[in-house]
CSV table of C-alpha atoms in Angstrom, one decimal:
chain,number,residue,atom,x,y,z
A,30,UNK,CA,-11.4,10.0,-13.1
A,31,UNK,CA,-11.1,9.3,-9.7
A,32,UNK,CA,-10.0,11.8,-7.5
A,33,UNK,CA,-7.4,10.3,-4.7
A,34,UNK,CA,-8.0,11.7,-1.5
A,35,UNK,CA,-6.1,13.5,1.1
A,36,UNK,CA,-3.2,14.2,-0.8
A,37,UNK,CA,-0.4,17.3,0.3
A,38,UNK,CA,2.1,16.7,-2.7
A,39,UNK,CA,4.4,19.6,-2.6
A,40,UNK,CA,6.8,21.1,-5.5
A,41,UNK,CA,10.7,20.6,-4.0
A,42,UNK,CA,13.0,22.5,-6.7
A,43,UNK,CA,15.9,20.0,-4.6
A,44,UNK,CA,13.8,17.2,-6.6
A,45,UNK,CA,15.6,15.1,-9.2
A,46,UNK,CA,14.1,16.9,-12.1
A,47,UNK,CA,17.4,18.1,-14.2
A,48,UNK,CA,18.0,21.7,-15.0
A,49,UNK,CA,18.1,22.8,-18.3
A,50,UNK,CA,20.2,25.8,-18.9
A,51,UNK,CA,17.4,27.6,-20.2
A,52,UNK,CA,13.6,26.9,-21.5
A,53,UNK,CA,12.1,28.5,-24.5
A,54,UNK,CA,9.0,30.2,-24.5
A,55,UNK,CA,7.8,27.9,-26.8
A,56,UNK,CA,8.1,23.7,-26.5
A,57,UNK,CA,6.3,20.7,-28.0
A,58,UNK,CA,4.2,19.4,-31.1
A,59,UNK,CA,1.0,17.6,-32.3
A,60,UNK,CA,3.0,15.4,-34.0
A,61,UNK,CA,1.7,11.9,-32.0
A,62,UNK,CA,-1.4,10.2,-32.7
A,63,UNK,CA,-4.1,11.3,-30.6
A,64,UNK,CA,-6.5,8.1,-29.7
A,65,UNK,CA,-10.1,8.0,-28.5
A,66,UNK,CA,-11.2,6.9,-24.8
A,67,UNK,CA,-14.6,7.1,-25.8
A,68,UNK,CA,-17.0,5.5,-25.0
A,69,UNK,CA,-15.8,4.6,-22.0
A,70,UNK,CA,-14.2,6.6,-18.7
A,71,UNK,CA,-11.1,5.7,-19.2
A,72,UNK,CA,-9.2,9.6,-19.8
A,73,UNK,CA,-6.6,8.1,-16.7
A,74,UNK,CA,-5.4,5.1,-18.4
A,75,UNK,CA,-4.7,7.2,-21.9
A,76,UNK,CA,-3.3,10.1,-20.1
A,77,UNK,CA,-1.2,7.4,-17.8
A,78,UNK,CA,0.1,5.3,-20.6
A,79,UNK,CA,0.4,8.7,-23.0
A,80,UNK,CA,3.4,9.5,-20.3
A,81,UNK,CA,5.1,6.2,-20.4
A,82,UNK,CA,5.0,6.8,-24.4
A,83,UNK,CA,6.9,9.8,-24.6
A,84,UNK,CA,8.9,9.3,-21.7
A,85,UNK,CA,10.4,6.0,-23.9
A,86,UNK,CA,10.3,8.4,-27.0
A,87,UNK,CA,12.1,10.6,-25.3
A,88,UNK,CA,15.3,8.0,-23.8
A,89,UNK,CA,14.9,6.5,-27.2
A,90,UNK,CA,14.1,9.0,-30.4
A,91,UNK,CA,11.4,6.6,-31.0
A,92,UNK,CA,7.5,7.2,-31.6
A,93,UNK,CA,6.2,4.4,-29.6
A,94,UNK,CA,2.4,3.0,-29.0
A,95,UNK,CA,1.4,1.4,-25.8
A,96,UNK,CA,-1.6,-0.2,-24.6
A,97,UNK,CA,-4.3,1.1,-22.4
A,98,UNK,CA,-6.5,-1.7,-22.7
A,99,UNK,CA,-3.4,-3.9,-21.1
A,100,UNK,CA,-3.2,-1.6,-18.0
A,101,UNK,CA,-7.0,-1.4,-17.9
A,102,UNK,CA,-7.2,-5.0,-17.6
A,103,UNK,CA,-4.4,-6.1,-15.7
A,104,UNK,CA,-5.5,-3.8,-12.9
A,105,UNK,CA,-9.1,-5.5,-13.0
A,106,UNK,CA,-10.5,-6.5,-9.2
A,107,UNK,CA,-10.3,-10.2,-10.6
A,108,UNK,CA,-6.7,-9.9,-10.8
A,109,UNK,CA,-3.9,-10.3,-8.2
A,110,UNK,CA,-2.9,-6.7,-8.4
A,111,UNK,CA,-4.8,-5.6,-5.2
A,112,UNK,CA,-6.8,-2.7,-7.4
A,113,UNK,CA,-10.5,-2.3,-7.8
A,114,UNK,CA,-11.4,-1.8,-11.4
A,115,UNK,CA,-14.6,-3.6,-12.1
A,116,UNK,CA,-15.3,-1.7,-15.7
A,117,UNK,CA,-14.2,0.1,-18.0
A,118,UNK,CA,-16.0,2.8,-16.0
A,119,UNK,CA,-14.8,2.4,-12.9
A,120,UNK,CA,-12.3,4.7,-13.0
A,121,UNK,CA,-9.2,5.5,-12.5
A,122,UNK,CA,-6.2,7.8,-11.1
A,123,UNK,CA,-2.3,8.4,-11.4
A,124,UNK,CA,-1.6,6.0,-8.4
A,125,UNK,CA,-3.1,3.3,-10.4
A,126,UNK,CA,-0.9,3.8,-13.5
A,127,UNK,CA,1.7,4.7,-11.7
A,128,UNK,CA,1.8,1.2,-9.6
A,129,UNK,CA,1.3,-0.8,-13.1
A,130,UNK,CA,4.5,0.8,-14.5
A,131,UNK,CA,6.9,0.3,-11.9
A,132,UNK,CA,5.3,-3.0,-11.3
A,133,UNK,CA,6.8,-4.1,-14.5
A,134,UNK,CA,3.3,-5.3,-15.7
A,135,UNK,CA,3.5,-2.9,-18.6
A,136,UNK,CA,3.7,-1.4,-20.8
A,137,UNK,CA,3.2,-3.1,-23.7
A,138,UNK,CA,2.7,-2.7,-27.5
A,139,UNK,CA,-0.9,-1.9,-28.6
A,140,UNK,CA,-0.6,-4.1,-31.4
A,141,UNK,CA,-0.9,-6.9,-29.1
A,142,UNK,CA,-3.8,-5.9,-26.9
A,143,UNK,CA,-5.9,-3.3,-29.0
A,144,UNK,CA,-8.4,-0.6,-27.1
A,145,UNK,CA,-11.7,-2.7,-27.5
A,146,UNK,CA,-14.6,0.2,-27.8
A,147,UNK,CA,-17.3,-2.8,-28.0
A,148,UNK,CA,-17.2,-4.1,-24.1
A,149,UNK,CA,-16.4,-2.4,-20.9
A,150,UNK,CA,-15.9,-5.7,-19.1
A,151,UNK,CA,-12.8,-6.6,-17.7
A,152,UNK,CA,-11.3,-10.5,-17.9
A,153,UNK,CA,-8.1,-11.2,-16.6
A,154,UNK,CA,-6.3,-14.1,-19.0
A,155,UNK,CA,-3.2,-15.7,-19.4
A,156,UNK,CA,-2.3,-13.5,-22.3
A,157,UNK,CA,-2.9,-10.6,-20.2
A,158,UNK,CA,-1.0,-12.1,-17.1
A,159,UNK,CA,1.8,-13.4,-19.0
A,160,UNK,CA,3.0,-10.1,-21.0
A,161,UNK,CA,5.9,-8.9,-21.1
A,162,UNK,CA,6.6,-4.9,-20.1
A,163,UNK,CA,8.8,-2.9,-22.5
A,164,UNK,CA,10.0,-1.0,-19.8
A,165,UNK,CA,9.5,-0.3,-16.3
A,166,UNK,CA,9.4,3.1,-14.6
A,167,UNK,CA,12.3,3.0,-11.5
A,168,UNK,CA,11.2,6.6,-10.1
A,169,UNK,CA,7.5,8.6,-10.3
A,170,UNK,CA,7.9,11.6,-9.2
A,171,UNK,CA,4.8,13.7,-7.8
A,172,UNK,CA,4.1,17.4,-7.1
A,173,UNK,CA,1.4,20.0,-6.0
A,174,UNK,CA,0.4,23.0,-7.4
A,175,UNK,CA,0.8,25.9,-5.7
A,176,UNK,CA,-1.7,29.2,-6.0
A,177,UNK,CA,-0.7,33.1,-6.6
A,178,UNK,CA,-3.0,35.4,-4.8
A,179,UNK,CA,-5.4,35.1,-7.7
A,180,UNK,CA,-6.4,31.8,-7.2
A,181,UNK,CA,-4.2,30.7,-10.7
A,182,UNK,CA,-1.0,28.8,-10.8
A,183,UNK,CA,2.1,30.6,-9.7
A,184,UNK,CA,5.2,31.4,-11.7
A,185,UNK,CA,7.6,28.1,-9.8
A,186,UNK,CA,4.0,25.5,-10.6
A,187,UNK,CA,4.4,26.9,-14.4
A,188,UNK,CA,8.2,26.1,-14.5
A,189,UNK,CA,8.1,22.8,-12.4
A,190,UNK,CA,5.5,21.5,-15.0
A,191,UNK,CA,7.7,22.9,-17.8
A,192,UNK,CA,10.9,21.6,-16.4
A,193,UNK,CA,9.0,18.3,-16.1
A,194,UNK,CA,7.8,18.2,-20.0
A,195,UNK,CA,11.2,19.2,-21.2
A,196,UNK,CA,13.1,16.3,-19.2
A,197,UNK,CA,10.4,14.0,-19.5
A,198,UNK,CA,8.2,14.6,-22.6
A,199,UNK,CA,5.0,14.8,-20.9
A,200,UNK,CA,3.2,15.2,-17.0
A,201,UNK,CA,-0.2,14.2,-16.3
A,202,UNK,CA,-2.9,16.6,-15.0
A,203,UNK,CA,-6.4,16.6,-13.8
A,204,UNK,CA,-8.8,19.3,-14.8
A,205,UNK,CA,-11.9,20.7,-14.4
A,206,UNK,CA,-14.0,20.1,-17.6
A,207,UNK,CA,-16.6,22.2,-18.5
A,208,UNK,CA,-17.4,22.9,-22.2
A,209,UNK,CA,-19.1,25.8,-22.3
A,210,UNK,CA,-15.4,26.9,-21.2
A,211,UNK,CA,-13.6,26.2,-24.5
A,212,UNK,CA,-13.5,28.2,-27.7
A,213,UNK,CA,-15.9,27.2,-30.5
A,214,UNK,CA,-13.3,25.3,-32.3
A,215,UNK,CA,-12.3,23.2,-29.3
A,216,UNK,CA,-8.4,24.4,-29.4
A,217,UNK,CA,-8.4,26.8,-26.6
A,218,UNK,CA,-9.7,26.5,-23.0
A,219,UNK,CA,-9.9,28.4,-19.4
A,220,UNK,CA,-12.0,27.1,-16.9
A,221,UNK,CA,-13.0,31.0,-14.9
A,222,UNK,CA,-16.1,29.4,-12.4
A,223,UNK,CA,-15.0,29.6,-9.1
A,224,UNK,CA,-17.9,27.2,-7.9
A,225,UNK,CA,-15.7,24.2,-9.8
A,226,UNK,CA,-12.9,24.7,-7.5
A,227,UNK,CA,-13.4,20.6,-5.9
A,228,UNK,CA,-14.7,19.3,-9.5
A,229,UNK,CA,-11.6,17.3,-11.2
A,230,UNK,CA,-13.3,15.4,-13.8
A,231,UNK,CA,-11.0,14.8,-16.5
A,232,UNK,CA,-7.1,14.0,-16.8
A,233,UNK,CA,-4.9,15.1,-19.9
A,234,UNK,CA,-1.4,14.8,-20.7
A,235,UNK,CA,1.3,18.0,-20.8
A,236,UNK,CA,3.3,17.7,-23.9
A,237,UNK,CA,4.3,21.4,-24.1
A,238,UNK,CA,3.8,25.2,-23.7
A,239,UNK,CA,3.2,28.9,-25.3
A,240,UNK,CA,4.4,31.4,-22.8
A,241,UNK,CA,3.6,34.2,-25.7
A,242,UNK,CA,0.0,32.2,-26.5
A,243,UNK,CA,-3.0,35.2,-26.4
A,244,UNK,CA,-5.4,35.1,-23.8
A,245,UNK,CA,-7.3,36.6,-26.7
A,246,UNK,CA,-7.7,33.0,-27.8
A,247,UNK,CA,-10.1,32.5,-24.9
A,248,UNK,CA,-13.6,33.1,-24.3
A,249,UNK,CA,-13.1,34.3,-21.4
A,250,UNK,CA,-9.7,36.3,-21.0
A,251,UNK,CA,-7.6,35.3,-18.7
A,252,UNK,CA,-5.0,37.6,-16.6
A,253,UNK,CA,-2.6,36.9,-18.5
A,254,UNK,CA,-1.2,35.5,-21.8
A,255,UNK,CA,0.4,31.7,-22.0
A,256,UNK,CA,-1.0,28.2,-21.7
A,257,UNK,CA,-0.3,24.5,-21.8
A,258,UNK,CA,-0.3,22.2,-25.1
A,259,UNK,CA,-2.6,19.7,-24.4
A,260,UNK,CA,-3.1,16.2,-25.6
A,261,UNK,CA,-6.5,14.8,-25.3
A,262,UNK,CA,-8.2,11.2,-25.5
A,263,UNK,CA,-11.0,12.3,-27.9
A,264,UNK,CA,-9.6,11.6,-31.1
A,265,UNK,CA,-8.4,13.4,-33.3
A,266,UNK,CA,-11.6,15.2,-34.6
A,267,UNK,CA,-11.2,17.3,-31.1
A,268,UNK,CA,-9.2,20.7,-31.3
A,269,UNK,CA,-6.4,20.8,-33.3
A,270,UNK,CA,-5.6,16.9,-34.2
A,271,UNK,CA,-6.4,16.0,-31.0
A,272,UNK,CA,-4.8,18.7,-29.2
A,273,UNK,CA,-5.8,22.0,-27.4
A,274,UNK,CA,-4.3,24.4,-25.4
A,275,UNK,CA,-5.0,25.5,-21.6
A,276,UNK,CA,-4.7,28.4,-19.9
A,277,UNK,CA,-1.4,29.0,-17.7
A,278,UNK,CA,-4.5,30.9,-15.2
A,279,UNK,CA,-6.9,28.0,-14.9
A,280,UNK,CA,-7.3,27.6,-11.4
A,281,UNK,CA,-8.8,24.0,-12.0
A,282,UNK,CA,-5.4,23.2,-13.4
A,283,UNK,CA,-3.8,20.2,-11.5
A,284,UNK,CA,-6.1,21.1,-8.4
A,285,UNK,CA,-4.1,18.7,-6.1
A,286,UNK,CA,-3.7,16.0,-8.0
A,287,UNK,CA,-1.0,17.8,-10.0
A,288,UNK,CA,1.5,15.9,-11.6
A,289,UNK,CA,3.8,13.4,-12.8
A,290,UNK,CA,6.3,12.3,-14.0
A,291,UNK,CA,8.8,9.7,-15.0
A,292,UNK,CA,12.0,10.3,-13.6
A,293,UNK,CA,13.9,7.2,-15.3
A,294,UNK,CA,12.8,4.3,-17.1
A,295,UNK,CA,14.7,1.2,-17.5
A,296,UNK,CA,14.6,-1.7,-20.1
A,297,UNK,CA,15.5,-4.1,-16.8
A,298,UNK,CA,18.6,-6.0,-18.8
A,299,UNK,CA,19.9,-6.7,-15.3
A,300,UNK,CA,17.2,-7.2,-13.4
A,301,UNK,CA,15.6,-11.4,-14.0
A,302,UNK,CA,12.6,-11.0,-11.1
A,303,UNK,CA,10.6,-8.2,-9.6
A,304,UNK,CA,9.7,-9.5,-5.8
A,305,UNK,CA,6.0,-7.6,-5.2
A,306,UNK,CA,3.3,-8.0,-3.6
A,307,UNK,CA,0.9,-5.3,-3.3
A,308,UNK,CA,-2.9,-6.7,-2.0
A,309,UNK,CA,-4.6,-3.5,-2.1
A,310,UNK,CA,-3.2,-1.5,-4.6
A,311,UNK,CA,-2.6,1.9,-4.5
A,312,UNK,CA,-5.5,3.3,-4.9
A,313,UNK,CA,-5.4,6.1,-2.5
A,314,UNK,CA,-3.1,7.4,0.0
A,315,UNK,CA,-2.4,8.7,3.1
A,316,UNK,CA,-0.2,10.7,5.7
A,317,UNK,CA,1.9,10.0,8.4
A,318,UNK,CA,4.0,12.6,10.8
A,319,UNK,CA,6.4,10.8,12.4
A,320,UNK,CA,7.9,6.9,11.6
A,321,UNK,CA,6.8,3.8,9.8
A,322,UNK,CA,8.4,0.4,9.6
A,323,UNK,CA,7.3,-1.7,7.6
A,324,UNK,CA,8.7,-5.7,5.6
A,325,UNK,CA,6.8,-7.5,3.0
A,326,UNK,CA,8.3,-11.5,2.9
A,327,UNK,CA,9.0,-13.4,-0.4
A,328,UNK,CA,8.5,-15.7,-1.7
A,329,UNK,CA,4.5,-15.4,-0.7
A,330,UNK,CA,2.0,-17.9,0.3
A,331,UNK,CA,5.4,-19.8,2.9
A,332,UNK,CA,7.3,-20.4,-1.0
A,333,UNK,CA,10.8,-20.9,-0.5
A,334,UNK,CA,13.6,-19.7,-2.9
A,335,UNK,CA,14.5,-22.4,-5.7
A,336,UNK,CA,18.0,-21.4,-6.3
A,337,UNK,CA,20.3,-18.7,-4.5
A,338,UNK,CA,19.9,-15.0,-6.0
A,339,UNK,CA,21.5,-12.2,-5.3
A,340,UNK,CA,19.0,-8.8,-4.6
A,341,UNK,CA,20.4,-5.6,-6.0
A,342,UNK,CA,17.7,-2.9,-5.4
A,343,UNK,CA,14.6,-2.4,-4.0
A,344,UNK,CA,11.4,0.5,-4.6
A,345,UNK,CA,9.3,1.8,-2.5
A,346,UNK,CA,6.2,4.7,-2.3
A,347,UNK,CA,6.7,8.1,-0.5
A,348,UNK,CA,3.5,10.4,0.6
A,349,UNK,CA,5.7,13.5,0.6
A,350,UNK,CA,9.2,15.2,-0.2
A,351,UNK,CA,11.7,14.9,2.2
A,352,UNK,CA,11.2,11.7,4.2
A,353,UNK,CA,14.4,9.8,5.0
A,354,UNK,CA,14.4,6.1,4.5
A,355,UNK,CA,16.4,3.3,5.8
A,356,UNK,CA,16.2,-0.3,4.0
A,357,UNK,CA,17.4,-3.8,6.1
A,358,UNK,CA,17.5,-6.9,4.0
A,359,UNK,CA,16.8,-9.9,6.3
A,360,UNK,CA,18.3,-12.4,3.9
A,361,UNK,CA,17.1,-15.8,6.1
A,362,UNK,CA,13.1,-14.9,6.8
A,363,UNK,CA,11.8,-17.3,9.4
A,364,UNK,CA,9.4,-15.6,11.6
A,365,UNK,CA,9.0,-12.7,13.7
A,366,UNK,CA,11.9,-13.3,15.8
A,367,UNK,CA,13.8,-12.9,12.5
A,368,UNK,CA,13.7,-8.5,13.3
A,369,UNK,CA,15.1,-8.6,16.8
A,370,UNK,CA,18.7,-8.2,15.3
A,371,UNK,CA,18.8,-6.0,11.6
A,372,UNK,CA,21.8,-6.5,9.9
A,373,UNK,CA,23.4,-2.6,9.0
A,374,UNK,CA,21.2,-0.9,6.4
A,375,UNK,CA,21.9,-2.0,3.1
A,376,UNK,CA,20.8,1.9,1.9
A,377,UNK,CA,20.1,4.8,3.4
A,378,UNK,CA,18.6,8.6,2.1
A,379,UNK,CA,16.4,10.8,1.6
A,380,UNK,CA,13.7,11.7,-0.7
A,381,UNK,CA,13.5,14.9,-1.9
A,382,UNK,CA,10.3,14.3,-3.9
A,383,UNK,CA,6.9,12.2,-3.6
A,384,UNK,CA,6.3,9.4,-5.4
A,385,UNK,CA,8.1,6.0,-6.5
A,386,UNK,CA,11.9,5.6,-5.5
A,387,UNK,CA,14.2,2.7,-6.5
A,388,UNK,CA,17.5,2.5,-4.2
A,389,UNK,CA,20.2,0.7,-6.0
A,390,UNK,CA,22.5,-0.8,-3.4
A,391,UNK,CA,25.6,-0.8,-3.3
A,392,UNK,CA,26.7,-4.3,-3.3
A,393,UNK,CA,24.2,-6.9,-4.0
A,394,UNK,CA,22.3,-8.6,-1.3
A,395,UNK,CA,22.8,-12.7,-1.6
A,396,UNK,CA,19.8,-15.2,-0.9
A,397,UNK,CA,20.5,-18.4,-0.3
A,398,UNK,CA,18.1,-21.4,-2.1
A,399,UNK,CA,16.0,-22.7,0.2
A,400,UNK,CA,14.9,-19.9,2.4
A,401,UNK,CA,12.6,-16.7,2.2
A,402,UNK,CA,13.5,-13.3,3.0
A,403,UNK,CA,12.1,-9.9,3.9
């Protein structure tokens, strides 16, 4: 697990994550087949396409199975993606997963690309380049923990996370692993060194919570009782089928790279193309304080559109909550000069949350054949 740097994610209760009327104090199950990462250092991409799984189970009533060796090799350095996975090893973070789901790259059904165990090599080939996504994620939302005085997560984190699981299925998480830290038969853990504070090693996914869970169960007792339901990439030899709980007073929980989740996922029945280009990849991030224009042109490489289309959203990433946003569609792209005079803003917001954002507007944009736009 790669940690991203720099990141100031913050929790925004004006964030689209739906209000339940009321959560239990107890959510979640061990029913899903836990699969095994090893031996490679890939806890990111299981954790990352774990999400996506229960996110579609959850829109759907399904009990889905997605591949991790798909996203692990479609985001290979030899690819056009922009990313920088060389191996299996490599490593990996929420950005990365993040960008392959929205990309519409994935996901796709395990059965067709199996998690190969023998080779850590990565090989981009037509069969990977040519599937089909399931699904694409329209909005990822992000958010940081925030601390009590204690050092541990503070009542809003807890129900954030919990709001997220319960409207979502799942959120992602980075922890701090150390296993002298877990009980002896690998269900229950609390991470209590303080010199671990800067140490995310590891990334699980959130599937659910015990607010009445002892902190008996621990080696160390924590302050309190409560934890998070775990599910693992270990197999299913590990905890309880896969599974363990942590503590609701792990400091290491979510450290800043705390969490996310799938705000809506669509099948894409009305949408033929998905315009991107993205030559880096997301792979980190950064800030900025005050205002940032930017245009990407398609078709790439001076291409020209083969037949008219007409453009009826558009995504985009956000470092923060609250940034406002305007989008300009310059439907005849010839060159620079093309900016001097924007058309009116075919959208305009703002948005409440970090993470990806898809804008429907609200009368599609046309594109004549025969021209490029931006």
């Amino acid at each position: 697990y790669i940690k991203p740097a720099g990141q100031s994610y913050a929790t925004n209760p004006k964030s689209k994550l739906k209000k339940a009327a009321q959560l239990p104090a107890r959510y979640g199950s061990i029913e899903k087949d836990v699969r095994d990462q090893n031996p490679f250092g890939t806890c990111w991409a299981f954790a990352g396409t774990g999400s996506f799984e229960y996110a579609v189970d959850k829109k759907t009533g399904s009990n889905t199975d997605y591949s991790e060796e798909h996203m692990i090799q479609r985001l290979s350095k030899n690819g056009d993606t922009g990313y920088q996975i060389t191996s299996k090893d490599t490593g990996g973070n929420e950005y990365m997963y993040s960008g392959y789901f929205t990309s519409g790259y994935g996901p796709v059904s395990d059965s067709l690309f199996p998690y190969d165990t023998t080779k850590s090599t990565l090989q981009i080939i037509p069969s990977i380049l040519n599937a089909k996504g399931n699904y694409r994620a329209t909005d990822v939302q992000f958010f940081k923990t925030t601390d009590d005085a204690n050092g541990a997560l503070n009542s809003e984190t807890v129900n954030t996370v919990k709001q997220a699981v319960y409207n979502n299925g799942s959120a992602t998480c980075g922890i701090t692993w150390d296993s002298s830290m877990i009980q002896e038969d690998k269900v229950s853990y609390y991470n209590s060194d303080d010199n671990a504070r800067n140490d995310s090693n590891h990334e699980v996914l959130i599937v659910g919570w015990d607010d009445d869970y002892a902190k008996e169960n621990f080696p160390v007792r924590p302050a309190g009782n409560g934890a998070f339901l775990c599910k693992n990439s270990w197999g299913k030899d590990f905890g309880d089928n896969g599974y363990f709980y942590i503590s609701y007073y792990d400091g290491f929980l979510g450290m800043q790279e705390f969490s996310m989740a799938f705000g809506k996922i669509s099948s894409d029945n009305t949408c033929n193309r998905i315009y991107q280009y993205d030559p880096l990849g997301a792979t980190t991030a950064f800030g900025y304080n005050d205002e940032l224009y930017c245009a990407n042109v398609f078709p790439e490489n001076g291409q020209k559109l083969a037949r008219k289309e007409q453009l009826g959203s558009v995504s985009f990433y956000t470092y923060d909550n609250d940034y406002n946003y305007e989008v300009y569609i310059v439907s005849s792209f010839k060159n620079q000069n093309s900016f001097q005079k924007l058309p009116s803003p075919a959208a305009r917001g703002n948005c409440r949350y970090a993470g990806y954002h898809t804008v429907d507007f609200s009368r599609p944009v046309t594109l004549k054949a025969g021209t490029r736009f931006a």
